[in-house]
Coordinates of C-alpha atoms and ligand atoms in Angstrom, one line a residue:
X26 CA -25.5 -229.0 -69.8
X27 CA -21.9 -228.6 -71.0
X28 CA -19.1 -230.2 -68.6
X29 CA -17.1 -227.7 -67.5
X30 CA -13.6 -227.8 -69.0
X31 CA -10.2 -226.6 -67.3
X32 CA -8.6 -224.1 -69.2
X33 CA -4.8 -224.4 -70.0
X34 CA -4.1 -221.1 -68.6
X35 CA -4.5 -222.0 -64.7
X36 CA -5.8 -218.7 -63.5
X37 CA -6.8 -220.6 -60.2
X38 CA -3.0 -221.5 -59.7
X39 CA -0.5 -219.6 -57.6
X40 CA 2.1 -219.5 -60.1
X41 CA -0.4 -218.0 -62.4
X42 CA 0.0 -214.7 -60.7
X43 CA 3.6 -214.6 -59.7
X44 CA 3.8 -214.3 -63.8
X45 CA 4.9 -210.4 -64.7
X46 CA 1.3 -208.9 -65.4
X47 CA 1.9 -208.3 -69.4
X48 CA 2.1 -212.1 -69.2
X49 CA -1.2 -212.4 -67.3
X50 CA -2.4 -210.0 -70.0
X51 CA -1.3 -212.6 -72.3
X52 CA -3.0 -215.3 -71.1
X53 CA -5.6 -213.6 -70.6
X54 CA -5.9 -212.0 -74.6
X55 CA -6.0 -215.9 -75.3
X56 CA -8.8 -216.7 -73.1
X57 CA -10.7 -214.2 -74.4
X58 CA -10.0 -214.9 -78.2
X59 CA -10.6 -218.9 -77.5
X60 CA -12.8 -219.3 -74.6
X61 CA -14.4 -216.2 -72.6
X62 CA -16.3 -217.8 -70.4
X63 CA -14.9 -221.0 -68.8
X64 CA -14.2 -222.9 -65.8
X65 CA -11.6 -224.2 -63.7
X66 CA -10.7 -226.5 -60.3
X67 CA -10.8 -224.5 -56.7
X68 CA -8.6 -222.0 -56.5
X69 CA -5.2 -222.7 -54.8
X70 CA -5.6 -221.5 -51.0
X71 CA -4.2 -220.3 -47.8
X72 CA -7.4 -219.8 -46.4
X73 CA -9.2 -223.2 -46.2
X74 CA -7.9 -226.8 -45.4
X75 CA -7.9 -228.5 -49.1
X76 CA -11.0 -230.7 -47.5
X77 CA -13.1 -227.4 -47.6
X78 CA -11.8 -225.4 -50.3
X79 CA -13.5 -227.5 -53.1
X80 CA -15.5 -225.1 -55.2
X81 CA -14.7 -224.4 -58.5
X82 CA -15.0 -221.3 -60.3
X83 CA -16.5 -219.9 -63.8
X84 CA -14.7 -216.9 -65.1
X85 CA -16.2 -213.9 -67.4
X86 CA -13.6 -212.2 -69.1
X87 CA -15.5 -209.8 -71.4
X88 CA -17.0 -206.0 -71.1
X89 CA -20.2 -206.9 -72.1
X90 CA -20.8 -210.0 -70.3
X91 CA -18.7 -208.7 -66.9
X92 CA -21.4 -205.4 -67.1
X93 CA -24.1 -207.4 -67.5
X94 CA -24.1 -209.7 -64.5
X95 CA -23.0 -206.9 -62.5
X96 CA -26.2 -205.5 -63.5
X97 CA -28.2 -208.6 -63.1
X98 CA -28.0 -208.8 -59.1
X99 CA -31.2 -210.9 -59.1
X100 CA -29.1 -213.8 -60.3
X101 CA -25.4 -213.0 -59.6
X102 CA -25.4 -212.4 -55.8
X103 CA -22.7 -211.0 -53.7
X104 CA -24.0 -212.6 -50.7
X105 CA -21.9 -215.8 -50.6
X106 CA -18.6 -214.0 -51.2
X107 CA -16.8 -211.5 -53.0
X108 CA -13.1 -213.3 -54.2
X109 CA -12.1 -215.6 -56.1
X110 CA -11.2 -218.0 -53.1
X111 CA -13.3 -219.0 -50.2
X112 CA -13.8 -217.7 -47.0
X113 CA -15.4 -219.3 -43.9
X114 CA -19.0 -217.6 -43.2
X115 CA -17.6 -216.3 -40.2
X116 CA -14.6 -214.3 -41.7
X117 CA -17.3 -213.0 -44.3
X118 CA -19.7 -211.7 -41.6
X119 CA -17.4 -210.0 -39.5
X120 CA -14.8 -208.8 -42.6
X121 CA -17.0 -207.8 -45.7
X122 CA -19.7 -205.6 -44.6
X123 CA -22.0 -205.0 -47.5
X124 CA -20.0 -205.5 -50.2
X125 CA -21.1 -209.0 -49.3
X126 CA -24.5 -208.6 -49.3
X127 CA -27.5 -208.5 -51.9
X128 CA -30.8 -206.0 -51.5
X129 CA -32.4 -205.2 -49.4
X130 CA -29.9 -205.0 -46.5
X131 CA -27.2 -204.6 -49.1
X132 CA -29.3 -201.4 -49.9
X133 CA -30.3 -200.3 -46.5
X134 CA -26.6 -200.4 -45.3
X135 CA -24.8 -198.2 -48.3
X136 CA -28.4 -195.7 -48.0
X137 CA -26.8 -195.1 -44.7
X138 CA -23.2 -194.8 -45.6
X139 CA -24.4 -193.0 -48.5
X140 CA -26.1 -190.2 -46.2
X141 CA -22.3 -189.9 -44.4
X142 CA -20.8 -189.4 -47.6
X143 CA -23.0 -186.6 -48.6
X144 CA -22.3 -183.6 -51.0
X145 CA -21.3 -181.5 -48.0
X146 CA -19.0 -184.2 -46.3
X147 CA -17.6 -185.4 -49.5
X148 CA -16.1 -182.1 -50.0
X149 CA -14.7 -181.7 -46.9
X150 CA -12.9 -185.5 -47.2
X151 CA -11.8 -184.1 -50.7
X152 CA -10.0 -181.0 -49.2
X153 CA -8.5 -183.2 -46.8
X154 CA -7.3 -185.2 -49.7
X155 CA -5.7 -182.7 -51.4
X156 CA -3.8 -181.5 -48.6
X157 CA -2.1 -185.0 -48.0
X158 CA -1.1 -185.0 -51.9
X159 CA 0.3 -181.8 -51.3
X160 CA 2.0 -182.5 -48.3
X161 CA 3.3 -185.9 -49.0
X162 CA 5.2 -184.4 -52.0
X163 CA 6.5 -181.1 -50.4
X164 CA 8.2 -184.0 -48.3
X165 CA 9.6 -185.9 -51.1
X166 CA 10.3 -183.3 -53.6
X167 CA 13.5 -182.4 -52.5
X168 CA 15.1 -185.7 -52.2
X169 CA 15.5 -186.9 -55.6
X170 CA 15.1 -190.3 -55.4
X171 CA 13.7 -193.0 -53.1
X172 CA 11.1 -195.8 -53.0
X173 CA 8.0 -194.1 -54.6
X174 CA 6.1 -197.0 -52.6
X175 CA 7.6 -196.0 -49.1
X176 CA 7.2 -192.3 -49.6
X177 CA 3.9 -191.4 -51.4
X178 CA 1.8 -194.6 -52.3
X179 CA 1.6 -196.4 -49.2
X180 CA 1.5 -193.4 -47.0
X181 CA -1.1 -191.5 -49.1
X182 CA -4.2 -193.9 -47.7
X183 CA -2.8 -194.8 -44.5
X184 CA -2.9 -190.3 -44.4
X185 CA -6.4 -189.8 -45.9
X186 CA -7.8 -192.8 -43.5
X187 CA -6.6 -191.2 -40.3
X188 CA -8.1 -188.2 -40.7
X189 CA -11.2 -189.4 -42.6
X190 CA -12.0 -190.9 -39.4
X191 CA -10.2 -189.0 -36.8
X192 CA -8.1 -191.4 -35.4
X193 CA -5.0 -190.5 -32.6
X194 CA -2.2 -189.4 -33.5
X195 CA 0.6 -192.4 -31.9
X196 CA -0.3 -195.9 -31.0
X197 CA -4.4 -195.9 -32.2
X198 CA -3.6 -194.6 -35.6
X199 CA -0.2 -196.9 -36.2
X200 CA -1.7 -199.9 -35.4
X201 CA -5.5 -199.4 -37.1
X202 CA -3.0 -198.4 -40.3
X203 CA -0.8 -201.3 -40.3
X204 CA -3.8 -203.3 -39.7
X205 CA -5.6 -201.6 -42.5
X206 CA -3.0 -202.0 -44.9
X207 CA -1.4 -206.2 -44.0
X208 CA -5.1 -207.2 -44.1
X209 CA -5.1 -208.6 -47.7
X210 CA -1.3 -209.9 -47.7
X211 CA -2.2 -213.2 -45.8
X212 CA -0.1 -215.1 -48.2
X213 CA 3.0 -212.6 -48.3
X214 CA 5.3 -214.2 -45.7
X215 CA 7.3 -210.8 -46.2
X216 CA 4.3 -209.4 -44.2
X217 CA 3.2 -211.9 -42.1
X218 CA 5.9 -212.8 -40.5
X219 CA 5.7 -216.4 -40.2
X220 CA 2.1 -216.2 -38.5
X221 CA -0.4 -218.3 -40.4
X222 CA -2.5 -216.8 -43.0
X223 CA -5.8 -217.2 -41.0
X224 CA -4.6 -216.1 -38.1
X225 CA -3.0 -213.1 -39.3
X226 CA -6.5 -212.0 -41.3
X227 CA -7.9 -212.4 -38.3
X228 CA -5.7 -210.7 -36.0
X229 CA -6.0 -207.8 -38.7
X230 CA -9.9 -207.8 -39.1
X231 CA -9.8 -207.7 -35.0
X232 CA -7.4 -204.7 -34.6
X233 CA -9.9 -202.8 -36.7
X234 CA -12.9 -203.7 -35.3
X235 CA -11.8 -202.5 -31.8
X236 CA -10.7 -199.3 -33.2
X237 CA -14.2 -198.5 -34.6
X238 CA -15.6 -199.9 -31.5
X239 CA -13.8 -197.3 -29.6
X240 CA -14.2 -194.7 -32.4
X241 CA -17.6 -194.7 -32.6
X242 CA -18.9 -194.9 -28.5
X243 CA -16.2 -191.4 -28.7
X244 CA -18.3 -190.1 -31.4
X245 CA -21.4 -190.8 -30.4
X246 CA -20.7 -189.0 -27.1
X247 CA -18.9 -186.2 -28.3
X248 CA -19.3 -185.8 -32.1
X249 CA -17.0 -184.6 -34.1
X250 CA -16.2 -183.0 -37.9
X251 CA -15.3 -186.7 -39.3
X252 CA -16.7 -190.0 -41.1
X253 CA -17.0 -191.4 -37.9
X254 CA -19.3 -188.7 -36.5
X255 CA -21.2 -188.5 -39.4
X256 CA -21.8 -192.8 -39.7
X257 CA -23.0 -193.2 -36.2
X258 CA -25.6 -190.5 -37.1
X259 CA -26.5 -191.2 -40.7
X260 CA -29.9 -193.0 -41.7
X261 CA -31.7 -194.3 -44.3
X262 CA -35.7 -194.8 -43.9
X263 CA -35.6 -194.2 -40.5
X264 CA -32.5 -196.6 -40.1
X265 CA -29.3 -196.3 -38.5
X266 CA -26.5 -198.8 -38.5
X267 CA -25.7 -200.4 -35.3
X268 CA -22.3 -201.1 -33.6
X269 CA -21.4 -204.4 -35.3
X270 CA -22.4 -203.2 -38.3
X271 CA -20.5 -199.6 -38.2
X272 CA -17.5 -202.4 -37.3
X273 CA -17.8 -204.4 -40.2
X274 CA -17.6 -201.4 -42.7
X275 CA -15.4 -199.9 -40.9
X276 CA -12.8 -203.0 -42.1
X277 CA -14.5 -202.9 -45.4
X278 CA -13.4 -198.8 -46.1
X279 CA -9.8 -200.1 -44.5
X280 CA -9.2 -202.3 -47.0
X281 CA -11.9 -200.8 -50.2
X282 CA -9.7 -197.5 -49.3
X283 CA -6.4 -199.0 -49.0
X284 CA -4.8 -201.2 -51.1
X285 CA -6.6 -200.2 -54.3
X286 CA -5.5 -196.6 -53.8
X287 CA -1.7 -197.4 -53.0
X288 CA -1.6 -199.8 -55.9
X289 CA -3.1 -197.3 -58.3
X290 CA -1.0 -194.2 -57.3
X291 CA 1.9 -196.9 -57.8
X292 CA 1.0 -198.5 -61.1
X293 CA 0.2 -194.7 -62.3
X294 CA 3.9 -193.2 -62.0
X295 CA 5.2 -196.6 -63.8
X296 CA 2.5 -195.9 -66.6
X297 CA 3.7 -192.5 -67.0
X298 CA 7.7 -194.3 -67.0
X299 CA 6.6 -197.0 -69.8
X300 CA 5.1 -194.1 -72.0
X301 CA 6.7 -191.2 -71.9
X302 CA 5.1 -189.9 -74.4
X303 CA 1.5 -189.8 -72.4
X304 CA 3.8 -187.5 -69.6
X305 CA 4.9 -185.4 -72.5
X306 CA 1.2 -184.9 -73.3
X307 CA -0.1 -184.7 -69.7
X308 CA 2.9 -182.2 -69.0
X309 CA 1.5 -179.8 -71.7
X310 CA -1.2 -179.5 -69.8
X311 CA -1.3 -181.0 -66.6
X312 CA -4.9 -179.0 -65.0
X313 CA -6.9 -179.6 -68.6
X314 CA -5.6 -183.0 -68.9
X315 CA -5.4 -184.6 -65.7
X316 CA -9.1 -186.0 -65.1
X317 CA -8.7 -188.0 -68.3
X318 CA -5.5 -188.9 -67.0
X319 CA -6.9 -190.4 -64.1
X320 CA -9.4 -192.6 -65.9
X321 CA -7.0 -194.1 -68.3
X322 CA -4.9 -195.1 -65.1
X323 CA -8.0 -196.9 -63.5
X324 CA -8.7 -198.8 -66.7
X325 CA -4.6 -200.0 -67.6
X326 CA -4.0 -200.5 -64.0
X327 CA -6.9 -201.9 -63.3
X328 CA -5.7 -201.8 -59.2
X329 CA -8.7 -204.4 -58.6
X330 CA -8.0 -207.1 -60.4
X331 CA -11.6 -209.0 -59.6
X332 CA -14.9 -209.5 -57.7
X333 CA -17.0 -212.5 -57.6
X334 CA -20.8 -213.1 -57.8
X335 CA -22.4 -216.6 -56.9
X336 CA -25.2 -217.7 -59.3
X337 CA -28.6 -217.8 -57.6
X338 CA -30.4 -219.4 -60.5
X339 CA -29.2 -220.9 -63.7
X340 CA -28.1 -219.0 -66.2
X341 CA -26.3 -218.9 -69.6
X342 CA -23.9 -216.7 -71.0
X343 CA -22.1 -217.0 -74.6
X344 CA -23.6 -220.8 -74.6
X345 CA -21.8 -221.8 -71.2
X346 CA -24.4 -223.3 -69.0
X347 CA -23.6 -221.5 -65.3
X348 CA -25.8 -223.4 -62.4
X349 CA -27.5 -222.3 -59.5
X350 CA -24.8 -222.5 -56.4
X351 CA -21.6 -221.8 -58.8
X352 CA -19.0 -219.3 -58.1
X353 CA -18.6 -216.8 -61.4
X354 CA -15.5 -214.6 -61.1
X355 CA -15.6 -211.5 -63.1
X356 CA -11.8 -210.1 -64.2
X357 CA -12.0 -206.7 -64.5
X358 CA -8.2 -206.6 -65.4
X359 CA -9.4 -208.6 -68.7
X360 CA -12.3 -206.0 -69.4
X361 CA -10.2 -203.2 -69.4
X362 CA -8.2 -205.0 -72.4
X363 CA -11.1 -206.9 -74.2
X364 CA -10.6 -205.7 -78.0
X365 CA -13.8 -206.4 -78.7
X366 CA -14.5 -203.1 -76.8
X367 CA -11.2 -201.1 -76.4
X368 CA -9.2 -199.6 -79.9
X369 CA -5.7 -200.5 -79.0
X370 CA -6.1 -202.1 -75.6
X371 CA -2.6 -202.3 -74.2
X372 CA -1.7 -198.6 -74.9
X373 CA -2.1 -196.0 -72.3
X374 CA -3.4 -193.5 -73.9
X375 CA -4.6 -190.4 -71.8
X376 CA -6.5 -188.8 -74.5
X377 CA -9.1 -192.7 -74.8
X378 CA -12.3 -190.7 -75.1
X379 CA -15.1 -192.2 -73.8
X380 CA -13.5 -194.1 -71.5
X381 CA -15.9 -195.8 -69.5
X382 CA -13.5 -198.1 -67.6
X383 CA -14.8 -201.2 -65.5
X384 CA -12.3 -200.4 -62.8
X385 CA -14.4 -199.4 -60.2
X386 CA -16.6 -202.4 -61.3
X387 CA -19.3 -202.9 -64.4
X388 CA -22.0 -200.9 -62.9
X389 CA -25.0 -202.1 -61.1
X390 CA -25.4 -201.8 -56.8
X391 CA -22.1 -202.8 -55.4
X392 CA -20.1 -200.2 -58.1
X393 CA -17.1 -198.6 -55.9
X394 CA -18.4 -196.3 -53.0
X395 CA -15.3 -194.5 -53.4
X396 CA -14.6 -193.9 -57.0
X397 CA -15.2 -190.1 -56.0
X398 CA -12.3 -190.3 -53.3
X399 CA -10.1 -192.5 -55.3
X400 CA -10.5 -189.7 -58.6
X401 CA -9.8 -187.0 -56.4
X402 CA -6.8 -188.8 -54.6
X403 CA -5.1 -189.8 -58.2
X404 CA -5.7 -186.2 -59.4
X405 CA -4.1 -184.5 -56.5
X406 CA -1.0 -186.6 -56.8
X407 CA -0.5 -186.6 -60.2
X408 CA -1.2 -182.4 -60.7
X409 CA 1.3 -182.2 -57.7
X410 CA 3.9 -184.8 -59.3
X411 CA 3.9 -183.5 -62.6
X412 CA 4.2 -179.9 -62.2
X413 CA 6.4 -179.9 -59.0
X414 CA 8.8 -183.2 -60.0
X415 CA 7.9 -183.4 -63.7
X416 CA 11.0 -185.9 -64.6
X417 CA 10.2 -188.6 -62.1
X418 CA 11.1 -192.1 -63.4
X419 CA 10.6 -195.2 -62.0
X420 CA 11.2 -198.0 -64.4
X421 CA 12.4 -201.1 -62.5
X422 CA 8.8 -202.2 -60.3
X423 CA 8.8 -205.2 -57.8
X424 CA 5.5 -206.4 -58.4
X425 CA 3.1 -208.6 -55.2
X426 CA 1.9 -212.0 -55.8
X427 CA -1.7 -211.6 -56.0
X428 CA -5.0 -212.6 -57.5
X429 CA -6.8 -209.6 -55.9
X430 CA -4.6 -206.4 -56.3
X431 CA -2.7 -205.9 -58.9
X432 CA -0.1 -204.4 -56.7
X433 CA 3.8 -203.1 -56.8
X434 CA 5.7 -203.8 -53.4
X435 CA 8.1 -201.3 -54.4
X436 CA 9.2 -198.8 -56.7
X437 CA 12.6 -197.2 -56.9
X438 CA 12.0 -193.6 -58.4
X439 CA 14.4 -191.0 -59.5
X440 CA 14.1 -187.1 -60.3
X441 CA 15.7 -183.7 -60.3
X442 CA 15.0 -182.4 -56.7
X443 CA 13.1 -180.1 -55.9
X444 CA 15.0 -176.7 -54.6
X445 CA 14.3 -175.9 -51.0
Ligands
HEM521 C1 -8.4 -196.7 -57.3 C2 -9.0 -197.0 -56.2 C3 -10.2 -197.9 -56.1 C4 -10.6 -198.9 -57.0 C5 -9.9 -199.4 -58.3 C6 -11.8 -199.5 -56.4 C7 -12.6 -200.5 -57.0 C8 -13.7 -201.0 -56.5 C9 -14.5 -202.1 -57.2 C10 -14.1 -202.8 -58.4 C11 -15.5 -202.4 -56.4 C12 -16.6 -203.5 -56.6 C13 -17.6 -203.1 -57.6 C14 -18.6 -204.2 -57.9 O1 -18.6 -205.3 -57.3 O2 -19.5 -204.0 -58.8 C15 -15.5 -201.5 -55.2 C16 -16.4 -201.5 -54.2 C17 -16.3 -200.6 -53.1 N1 -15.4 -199.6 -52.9 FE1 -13.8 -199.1 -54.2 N2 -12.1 -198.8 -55.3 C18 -11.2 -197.9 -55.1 C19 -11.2 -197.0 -54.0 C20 -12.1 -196.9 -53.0 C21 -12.1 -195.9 -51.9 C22 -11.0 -194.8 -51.8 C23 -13.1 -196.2 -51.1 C24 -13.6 -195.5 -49.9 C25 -13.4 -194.3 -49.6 C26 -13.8 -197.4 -51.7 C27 -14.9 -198.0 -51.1 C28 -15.6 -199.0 -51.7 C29 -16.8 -199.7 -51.1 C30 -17.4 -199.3 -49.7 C31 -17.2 -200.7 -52.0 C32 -18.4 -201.6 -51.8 C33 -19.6 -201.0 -52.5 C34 -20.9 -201.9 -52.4 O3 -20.8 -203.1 -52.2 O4 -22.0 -201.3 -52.4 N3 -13.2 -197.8 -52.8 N4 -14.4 -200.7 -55.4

């Protein structure tokens, strides 16, 4: 067997991702050109005392190999952990839901949620959708500039969330939002507040769980015309998911739904300020264009950055010998750019045809559960954007410290308002 080698370009370091992300696409062009697959030391923490975070990590940075082991469940699991850095069993139990499972409960569980989301439902959560996009921006349009962060991206899936799932207008749906949307930022002290990072996750993960605790005994006793509703009565084989489970999931969809959407609606209006002339092109044409649109923003932005699989035999891949029990990290954010796959990689190009993007994952069980929501929620904003507010600029991003999200924490935007 090979002995694994650290790689000069410490992806498992902090400072690694406070770098502006064209110089983590940088680093990550080199890995790819002199070492694809590699390995390096545990990654740097805020989660475990160092005495327990001692696992190292191999990374796949290439389409082809990232879409085969996401197709190849049988050997890369999901059950031991989905990120990069460790969590305690505990956290992953009552936090992940089946995004952190393997078949056949991994398959049970999303058969249910899959019978919620069906065709019927799914276009009633799409209306719903559109309507946010359409009132979030009759709210902005007028005021010519502001934080694009504040006023549309955040909002947007804190919006959709709330009435996905019915919650109360006040207290119930402020704090299950701010819940939903801190979760992830244990290491932002901006966000935290000077609680420590376990203990805010966990304050988080709690907050949720008691809202879909009280969510779903409502429901059950007097359903209603929401996700909620429709989870505590969906099966699969006979099956229904039971309280802690609804729970779990319930904090998975907070965070799967969350983040990833705020980040991409973000990262999409600076796209469309870096290249103006993809807006001039979209703006032609904004209803026959758009869809493309919105794939090319999955794959540049690439909002999640990566997901991890845990080797359950061993395995070799471009003559690295991976071993039962090690962690394998695959980097969708390096996909998205691998030459080897992509003509012209870094450009954003709206017109990429086929684009078959490993945004929403490389395929195989766990791909996104919401890649339907999340199309429909980029396409509402951007056909609303540019035709209401076609000028909108936001060149100068603050971008978030993190190996999970490629996120902006804010994003000054200006445009010619919108008459009234
Ligand atoms: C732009 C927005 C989004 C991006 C980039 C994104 C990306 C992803 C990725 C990469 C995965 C993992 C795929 C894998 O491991 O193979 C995933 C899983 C998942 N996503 Fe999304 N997602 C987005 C929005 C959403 C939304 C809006 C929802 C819910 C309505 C959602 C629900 C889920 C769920 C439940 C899973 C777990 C699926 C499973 O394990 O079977 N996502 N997503």
């Amino acid at each position: 067997m090979s002995t694994p080698t650290v790689e000069p370009h410490d992806i498992a370091a902090k400072a690694f991702w406070a770098q502006h992300p064209d110089a983590r696409d940088e680093a990550f062009a080199r890995i790819r050109a002199e070492r694809p697959v590699f390995w390096s030391g545990p990654a740097e923490s805020d989660l475990l005392p160092p005495e327990e975070n001692v696992h190292g990590f191999w990374s796949l940075t290439k389409y082809a190999d990232i879409q085969a082991a996401s197709r190849n469940p049988k050997v890369f699991s999901s059950a031991m952990g989905i990120t990069m850095e460790d969590f305690s069993p505990e956290m992953t139990e009552i936090a992940q839901s089946f995004i952190a499972m393997d078949a056949p409960r991994h398959t049970q569980l999303r058969g249910i949620t899959m019978d919620a989301f069906k065709p019927g439902n799914m276009r009633k959560l799409e209306g719903w959708v559109r309507e946010h996009a359409r009132d979030l921006i009759d709210e902005m349009a007028h005021l010519g500039s502001g934080d694009f962060v504040d006023l549309v991206a955040e909002p947007m899936p804190g919006r959709i969330f709330g009435s996905f799932f019915g919650l109360h207008e006040g207290d119930q749906h402020e704090a299950t939002i701010r819940a939903a949307q801190d979760l992830l930022s244990w290491n932002d002290p901006v966000v935290t507040g000077g609680v420590e990072p376990l203990e805010h996750f966990v304050n988080c993960v709690m907050t949720l769980r008691l809202t879909a605790a009280d969510l779903a005994e409502e429901r059950r006793e007097s359903p209603g015309d929401d996700l909620m509703s429709w989870l505590v009565q969906a099966e699969f084989e006979g099956e229904k998911m039971t309280d802690d489970e609804i729970g779990a999931f319930f904090v998975l969809l907070a965070v799967a739904a969350n983040d990833t959407t705020r980040h991409a609606s973000a990262g999409m209006l600076y796209a469309f300020t870096r290249f103006q002339d993809q807006r001039r092109l979209l703006c032609e044409d904004v209803p026959g264009r758009v869809e493309d649109a919105v794939e090319e923003v999955i794959r540049w932005v690439s909002p999640l950055i990566h997901m991890r699989r845990t080797a359950l035999s061993d395995f070799e891949v471009r003559g690295q010998q991976i071993r039962r029990g090690d962690k394998v990290v695959l980097w969708y954010c390096s996909s998205n750019r691998d030459e080897e796959y992509w003509g012209n990689p870094f450009d954003f190009d709206i017109f990429r045809s086929p684009n078959r993007h490993q945004g929403f994952g490389g395929g195989g069980p766990h791909y996104c559960l919401g890649a339907a929501v999340a199309r429909t929620t980029l396409k509402s904003l951007m056909s609303e954007i540019f035709t209401r507010i076609p000028d909108i600029e936001a060149p100068d991003p603050d971008f978030l410290v993190a190996n999970f999200i490629n996120g902006i924490r804010s994003l000054p935007a200006e445009w010619t308002p919108e008459e009234r």
